[in-house]
Short mmCIF file of N, CA, C and O in Angstrom, two decimals:
data_model
loop_
_atom_site.label_atom_id
_atom_site.label_comp_id
_atom_site.label_asym_id
_atom_site.label_seq_id
_atom_site.Cartn_x
_atom_site.Cartn_y
_atom_site.Cartn_z
N UNK A 1 -40.74 185.62 -0.94
CA UNK A 1 -39.57 185.12 -0.23
C UNK A 1 -38.39 186.02 -0.51
O UNK A 1 -38.22 186.52 -1.62
N UNK A 2 -37.56 186.23 0.49
CA UNK A 2 -36.40 187.09 0.31
C UNK A 2 -35.20 186.27 -0.15
O UNK A 2 -35.13 185.07 0.05
N UNK A 3 -34.25 186.97 -0.78
CA UNK A 3 -33.03 186.32 -1.24
C UNK A 3 -32.14 185.99 -0.04
O UNK A 3 -32.12 186.74 0.94
N UNK A 4 -31.37 184.90 -0.13
CA UNK A 4 -30.41 184.62 0.94
C UNK A 4 -29.34 185.71 0.97
O UNK A 4 -28.98 186.26 -0.07
N UNK A 5 -28.84 186.01 2.15
CA UNK A 5 -27.81 187.03 2.30
C UNK A 5 -26.49 186.45 1.83
O UNK A 5 -26.07 185.39 2.29
N UNK A 6 -25.83 187.16 0.92
CA UNK A 6 -24.53 186.73 0.41
C UNK A 6 -23.44 187.30 1.31
O UNK A 6 -23.38 188.51 1.52
N UNK A 7 -22.60 186.45 1.87
CA UNK A 7 -21.50 186.89 2.71
C UNK A 7 -20.42 187.49 1.82
O UNK A 7 -20.12 186.97 0.75
N UNK A 8 -19.83 188.57 2.28
CA UNK A 8 -18.81 189.26 1.52
C UNK A 8 -17.46 189.03 2.19
O UNK A 8 -17.31 189.29 3.38
N UNK A 9 -16.50 188.54 1.44
CA UNK A 9 -15.17 188.27 1.98
C UNK A 9 -14.34 189.54 1.98
O UNK A 9 -14.26 190.25 0.98
N UNK A 10 -13.73 189.83 3.12
CA UNK A 10 -12.81 190.95 3.25
C UNK A 10 -11.46 190.34 3.63
O UNK A 10 -11.35 189.68 4.66
N UNK A 11 -10.47 190.57 2.81
CA UNK A 11 -9.17 189.94 3.03
C UNK A 11 -8.55 190.39 4.36
O UNK A 11 -8.87 191.46 4.89
N UNK A 12 -7.66 189.56 4.85
CA UNK A 12 -6.97 189.87 6.11
C UNK A 12 -6.20 191.17 6.00
O UNK A 12 -6.23 192.00 6.91
N UNK A 13 -5.53 191.40 4.88
CA UNK A 13 -4.74 192.63 4.72
C UNK A 13 -5.65 193.86 4.69
O UNK A 13 -5.31 194.89 5.27
N UNK A 14 -6.82 193.75 4.05
CA UNK A 14 -7.75 194.88 4.03
C UNK A 14 -8.33 195.12 5.43
O UNK A 14 -8.46 196.26 5.87
N UNK A 15 -8.64 194.06 6.16
CA UNK A 15 -9.13 194.19 7.53
C UNK A 15 -8.10 194.93 8.39
O UNK A 15 -8.43 195.82 9.15
N UNK A 16 -6.83 194.53 8.24
CA UNK A 16 -5.75 195.18 9.00
C UNK A 16 -5.64 196.66 8.64
O UNK A 16 -5.43 197.50 9.52
N UNK A 17 -5.79 196.98 7.37
CA UNK A 17 -5.74 198.37 6.92
C UNK A 17 -6.85 199.19 7.56
O UNK A 17 -6.61 200.31 8.04
N UNK A 18 -8.07 198.65 7.59
CA UNK A 18 -9.21 199.35 8.17
C UNK A 18 -8.98 199.58 9.67
O UNK A 18 -9.21 200.68 10.19
N UNK A 19 -8.53 198.54 10.39
CA UNK A 19 -8.27 198.67 11.83
C UNK A 19 -7.18 199.70 12.09
O UNK A 19 -7.30 200.53 13.00
N UNK A 20 -6.12 199.67 11.29
CA UNK A 20 -5.01 200.62 11.46
C UNK A 20 -5.48 202.06 11.19
O UNK A 20 -5.18 202.97 11.96
N UNK A 21 -6.21 202.23 10.10
CA UNK A 21 -6.71 203.57 9.74
C UNK A 21 -7.59 204.15 10.84
O UNK A 21 -7.57 205.35 11.11
N UNK A 22 -8.37 203.28 11.50
CA UNK A 22 -9.29 203.73 12.56
C UNK A 22 -8.61 203.81 13.92
O UNK A 22 -9.26 204.17 14.91
N UNK A 23 -7.34 203.46 13.97
CA UNK A 23 -6.61 203.46 15.24
C UNK A 23 -7.30 202.56 16.27
O UNK A 23 -7.36 202.88 17.45
N UNK A 24 -7.88 201.47 15.79
CA UNK A 24 -8.58 200.47 16.62
C UNK A 24 -9.67 201.09 17.49
O UNK A 24 -9.89 200.69 18.63
N UNK A 25 -10.40 202.07 16.93
CA UNK A 25 -11.49 202.74 17.64
C UNK A 25 -12.69 202.87 16.72
O UNK A 25 -12.55 202.99 15.50
N UNK A 26 -13.88 202.91 17.32
CA UNK A 26 -15.12 203.14 16.56
C UNK A 26 -15.02 204.48 15.84
O UNK A 26 -14.64 205.49 16.42
N UNK A 27 -15.38 204.50 14.57
CA UNK A 27 -15.30 205.71 13.76
C UNK A 27 -16.61 206.49 13.70
O UNK A 27 -16.69 207.49 12.99
N UNK A 28 -17.63 206.04 14.42
CA UNK A 28 -18.92 206.73 14.35
C UNK A 28 -18.80 208.16 14.85
O UNK A 28 -18.20 208.43 15.88
N UNK A 29 -19.41 209.08 14.09
CA UNK A 29 -19.46 210.48 14.49
C UNK A 29 -20.92 210.89 14.57
O UNK A 29 -21.68 210.76 13.62
N UNK A 30 -21.33 211.37 15.74
CA UNK A 30 -22.71 211.80 15.94
C UNK A 30 -23.01 212.98 15.03
O UNK A 30 -22.28 213.97 15.03
N UNK A 31 -24.09 212.90 14.24
CA UNK A 31 -24.39 213.99 13.29
C UNK A 31 -24.80 215.29 13.96
O UNK A 31 -24.69 216.36 13.36
N UNK A 32 -25.26 215.25 15.20
CA UNK A 32 -25.69 216.47 15.88
C UNK A 32 -24.54 217.10 16.67
O UNK A 32 -24.20 218.26 16.47
N UNK A 33 -23.93 216.32 17.55
CA UNK A 33 -22.86 216.87 18.39
C UNK A 33 -21.50 216.85 17.69
O UNK A 33 -20.58 217.53 18.11
N UNK A 34 -21.39 216.05 16.62
CA UNK A 34 -20.16 215.85 15.86
C UNK A 34 -19.06 215.19 16.69
O UNK A 34 -17.89 215.21 16.31
N UNK A 35 -19.42 214.59 17.82
CA UNK A 35 -18.45 213.89 18.65
C UNK A 35 -18.22 212.49 18.10
O UNK A 35 -19.14 211.85 17.60
N UNK A 36 -16.99 212.03 18.21
CA UNK A 36 -16.63 210.68 17.78
C UNK A 36 -16.81 209.71 18.94
O UNK A 36 -16.50 210.05 20.08
N UNK A 37 -17.26 208.51 18.65
CA UNK A 37 -17.48 207.50 19.67
C UNK A 37 -16.15 207.05 20.28
O UNK A 37 -15.96 207.11 21.49
N UNK A 38 -15.24 206.56 19.46
CA UNK A 38 -13.91 206.09 19.86
C UNK A 38 -13.90 204.89 20.80
O UNK A 38 -12.89 204.59 21.43
N UNK A 39 -15.01 204.16 20.89
CA UNK A 39 -15.04 202.94 21.70
C UNK A 39 -14.07 201.92 21.11
O UNK A 39 -13.85 201.88 19.90
N UNK A 40 -13.50 201.09 21.97
CA UNK A 40 -12.63 200.00 21.54
C UNK A 40 -13.29 198.65 21.84
O UNK A 40 -12.65 197.62 21.78
N UNK A 41 -14.58 198.66 22.16
CA UNK A 41 -15.32 197.47 22.58
C UNK A 41 -16.17 196.92 21.44
O UNK A 41 -16.91 197.67 20.79
N UNK A 42 -16.09 195.64 21.20
CA UNK A 42 -16.89 194.94 20.19
C UNK A 42 -16.84 195.62 18.82
O UNK A 42 -17.87 195.91 18.21
N UNK A 43 -15.65 195.85 18.33
CA UNK A 43 -15.48 196.52 17.03
C UNK A 43 -15.75 195.57 15.87
O UNK A 43 -15.43 194.38 15.93
N UNK A 44 -16.36 196.12 14.82
CA UNK A 44 -16.75 195.35 13.65
C UNK A 44 -16.49 196.20 12.40
O UNK A 44 -16.71 197.40 12.41
N UNK A 45 -16.06 195.55 11.34
CA UNK A 45 -15.90 196.26 10.07
C UNK A 45 -17.26 196.28 9.39
O UNK A 45 -17.94 195.27 9.29
N UNK A 46 -17.64 197.47 8.95
CA UNK A 46 -18.96 197.67 8.36
C UNK A 46 -18.83 198.42 7.04
O UNK A 46 -17.93 199.23 6.86
N UNK A 47 -19.77 198.16 6.13
CA UNK A 47 -19.83 198.89 4.87
C UNK A 47 -20.58 200.21 5.09
O UNK A 47 -21.69 200.20 5.62
N UNK A 48 -20.00 201.32 4.69
CA UNK A 48 -20.67 202.63 4.80
C UNK A 48 -21.94 202.62 3.95
O UNK A 48 -22.99 203.03 4.38
N UNK A 49 -21.79 202.19 2.72
CA UNK A 49 -22.93 201.99 1.81
C UNK A 49 -23.11 200.48 1.70
O UNK A 49 -22.23 199.80 1.19
N UNK A 50 -24.21 199.93 2.21
CA UNK A 50 -24.37 198.47 2.22
C UNK A 50 -24.26 197.84 0.83
O UNK A 50 -24.67 198.44 -0.16
N UNK A 51 -23.73 196.64 0.81
CA UNK A 51 -23.66 195.86 -0.44
C UNK A 51 -25.06 195.74 -1.04
O UNK A 51 -25.24 195.88 -2.24
N UNK A 52 -26.07 195.54 -0.20
CA UNK A 52 -27.45 195.38 -0.66
C UNK A 52 -27.99 196.64 -1.35
O UNK A 52 -28.97 196.59 -2.07
N UNK A 53 -27.32 197.78 -1.10
CA UNK A 53 -27.74 199.03 -1.72
C UNK A 53 -26.69 199.55 -2.70
O UNK A 53 -26.57 200.74 -2.93
N UNK A 54 -25.90 198.63 -3.24
CA UNK A 54 -24.95 198.98 -4.29
C UNK A 54 -23.56 199.37 -3.81
O UNK A 54 -22.73 199.79 -4.62
N UNK A 55 -23.27 199.23 -2.54
CA UNK A 55 -21.95 199.57 -2.01
C UNK A 55 -20.90 198.56 -2.44
O UNK A 55 -21.21 197.43 -2.78
N UNK A 56 -19.67 199.01 -2.41
CA UNK A 56 -18.56 198.15 -2.83
C UNK A 56 -17.86 197.56 -1.61
O UNK A 56 -18.14 197.92 -0.47
N UNK A 57 -16.94 196.67 -1.88
CA UNK A 57 -16.12 196.05 -0.85
C UNK A 57 -14.76 196.74 -0.78
O UNK A 57 -13.82 196.21 -0.21
N UNK A 58 -14.66 197.93 -1.38
CA UNK A 58 -13.41 198.67 -1.41
C UNK A 58 -13.10 199.36 -0.10
O UNK A 58 -13.99 199.62 0.72
N UNK A 59 -11.84 199.65 0.11
CA UNK A 59 -11.37 200.28 1.34
C UNK A 59 -12.13 201.56 1.68
O UNK A 59 -12.46 201.81 2.84
N UNK A 60 -12.45 202.35 0.67
CA UNK A 60 -13.14 203.63 0.90
C UNK A 60 -14.56 203.45 1.42
O UNK A 60 -15.15 204.37 1.98
N UNK A 61 -15.13 202.25 1.27
CA UNK A 61 -16.50 201.99 1.70
C UNK A 61 -16.56 201.21 3.03
O UNK A 61 -17.63 200.85 3.47
N UNK A 62 -15.42 200.99 3.64
CA UNK A 62 -15.38 200.22 4.88
C UNK A 62 -14.97 201.09 6.06
O UNK A 62 -14.14 201.99 5.90
N UNK A 63 -15.57 200.83 7.21
CA UNK A 63 -15.21 201.57 8.42
C UNK A 63 -15.33 200.64 9.62
O UNK A 63 -15.93 199.58 9.55
N UNK A 64 -14.73 201.04 10.72
CA UNK A 64 -14.75 200.27 11.95
C UNK A 64 -15.76 200.91 12.89
O UNK A 64 -15.69 202.10 13.18
N UNK A 65 -16.73 200.11 13.34
CA UNK A 65 -17.77 200.60 14.25
C UNK A 65 -17.90 199.66 15.44
O UNK A 65 -17.69 198.45 15.30
N UNK A 66 -18.28 200.21 16.59
CA UNK A 66 -18.63 199.35 17.72
C UNK A 66 -19.97 198.69 17.38
O UNK A 66 -20.69 199.13 16.49
N UNK A 67 -20.31 197.63 18.11
CA UNK A 67 -21.53 196.89 17.81
C UNK A 67 -22.77 197.78 17.88
O UNK A 67 -23.67 197.68 17.04
N UNK A 68 -22.83 198.67 18.87
CA UNK A 68 -24.00 199.55 19.02
C UNK A 68 -24.16 200.47 17.82
O UNK A 68 -25.28 200.64 17.31
N UNK A 69 -23.08 201.06 17.35
CA UNK A 69 -23.18 201.97 16.21
C UNK A 69 -23.35 201.21 14.90
O UNK A 69 -23.95 201.73 13.95
N UNK A 70 -22.87 199.98 14.84
CA UNK A 70 -23.12 199.15 13.66
C UNK A 70 -24.62 198.89 13.54
O UNK A 70 -25.21 198.99 12.46
N UNK A 71 -25.29 198.55 14.67
CA UNK A 71 -26.74 198.35 14.66
C UNK A 71 -27.48 199.64 14.28
O UNK A 71 -28.44 199.61 13.51
N UNK A 72 -27.02 200.77 14.80
CA UNK A 72 -27.65 202.04 14.48
C UNK A 72 -27.56 202.33 12.99
O UNK A 72 -28.53 202.75 12.36
N UNK A 73 -26.38 202.09 12.38
CA UNK A 73 -26.23 202.30 10.94
C UNK A 73 -27.16 201.40 10.15
O UNK A 73 -27.75 201.83 9.16
N UNK A 74 -27.31 200.16 10.60
CA UNK A 74 -28.22 199.24 9.90
C UNK A 74 -29.65 199.77 9.93
O UNK A 74 -30.37 199.72 8.93
N UNK A 75 -30.06 200.29 11.07
CA UNK A 75 -31.40 200.87 11.20
C UNK A 75 -31.54 202.09 10.30
O UNK A 75 -32.56 202.27 9.63
N UNK A 76 -30.50 202.93 10.23
CA UNK A 76 -30.53 204.11 9.37
C UNK A 76 -30.68 203.70 7.91
O UNK A 76 -31.40 204.35 7.15
N UNK A 77 -30.00 202.63 7.48
CA UNK A 77 -30.04 202.20 6.09
C UNK A 77 -31.30 201.43 5.72
O UNK A 77 -31.83 201.59 4.63
N UNK A 78 -31.77 200.56 6.63
CA UNK A 78 -32.85 199.63 6.27
C UNK A 78 -34.15 199.83 7.03
O UNK A 78 -35.14 199.21 6.70
N UNK A 79 -34.13 200.67 8.07
CA UNK A 79 -35.34 200.91 8.85
C UNK A 79 -35.46 199.97 10.03
O UNK A 79 -35.01 198.84 10.00
N UNK A 80 -36.09 200.48 11.07
CA UNK A 80 -36.25 199.74 12.32
C UNK A 80 -37.10 198.48 12.13
O UNK A 80 -36.77 197.41 12.65
N UNK A 81 -38.18 198.59 11.37
CA UNK A 81 -39.07 197.45 11.17
C UNK A 81 -38.34 196.30 10.47
O UNK A 81 -38.44 195.15 10.90
N UNK A 82 -37.59 196.62 9.44
CA UNK A 82 -36.84 195.58 8.71
C UNK A 82 -35.78 194.95 9.60
O UNK A 82 -35.63 193.73 9.64
N UNK A 83 -35.03 195.78 10.34
CA UNK A 83 -33.94 195.26 11.16
C UNK A 83 -34.43 194.49 12.37
O UNK A 83 -33.71 193.64 12.89
N UNK A 84 -35.66 194.71 12.79
CA UNK A 84 -36.18 193.96 13.93
C UNK A 84 -36.27 192.47 13.60
O UNK A 84 -36.32 191.64 14.50
N UNK A 85 -36.28 192.14 12.32
CA UNK A 85 -36.26 190.74 11.91
C UNK A 85 -34.91 190.09 12.21
O UNK A 85 -34.81 188.87 12.31
N UNK A 86 -33.86 190.90 12.32
CA UNK A 86 -32.50 190.40 12.50
C UNK A 86 -31.92 190.68 13.87
O UNK A 86 -31.05 189.98 14.34
N UNK A 87 -32.38 191.76 14.47
CA UNK A 87 -31.80 192.21 15.74
C UNK A 87 -32.85 192.25 16.82
O UNK A 87 -34.01 192.58 16.56
N UNK A 88 -32.48 191.98 18.02
CA UNK A 88 -33.38 192.17 19.15
C UNK A 88 -33.19 193.61 19.61
O UNK A 88 -32.22 193.94 20.29
N UNK A 89 -34.12 194.45 19.22
CA UNK A 89 -34.01 195.87 19.54
C UNK A 89 -34.66 196.17 20.87
O UNK A 89 -35.73 195.65 21.19
N UNK A 90 -34.04 197.03 21.63
CA UNK A 90 -34.59 197.44 22.91
C UNK A 90 -34.97 198.92 22.85
O UNK A 90 -34.74 199.67 23.77
N UNK A 91 -35.52 199.31 21.73
CA UNK A 91 -35.89 200.72 21.52
C UNK A 91 -37.36 200.92 21.80
O UNK A 91 -38.16 200.09 21.57
#
């Protein structure tokens, strides 16, 4: 059996800092083309290094991503098979 997922609280002031730093745009940068996404649709604060893999809740470990790139990062960190338990993937 797996452990229950522990929700991590991010204060309102820290959330505002992350949104301001990102200029309210997705911060994802494609590793091949090096182009930035810059979407303003369905933005979410995400941990660069997941809490489950030892990441912190500090400002330096948080970024703003659109929903699509947030899912992509999750797949990169945990694998497609694992994430299919949580996400409906259309890949």
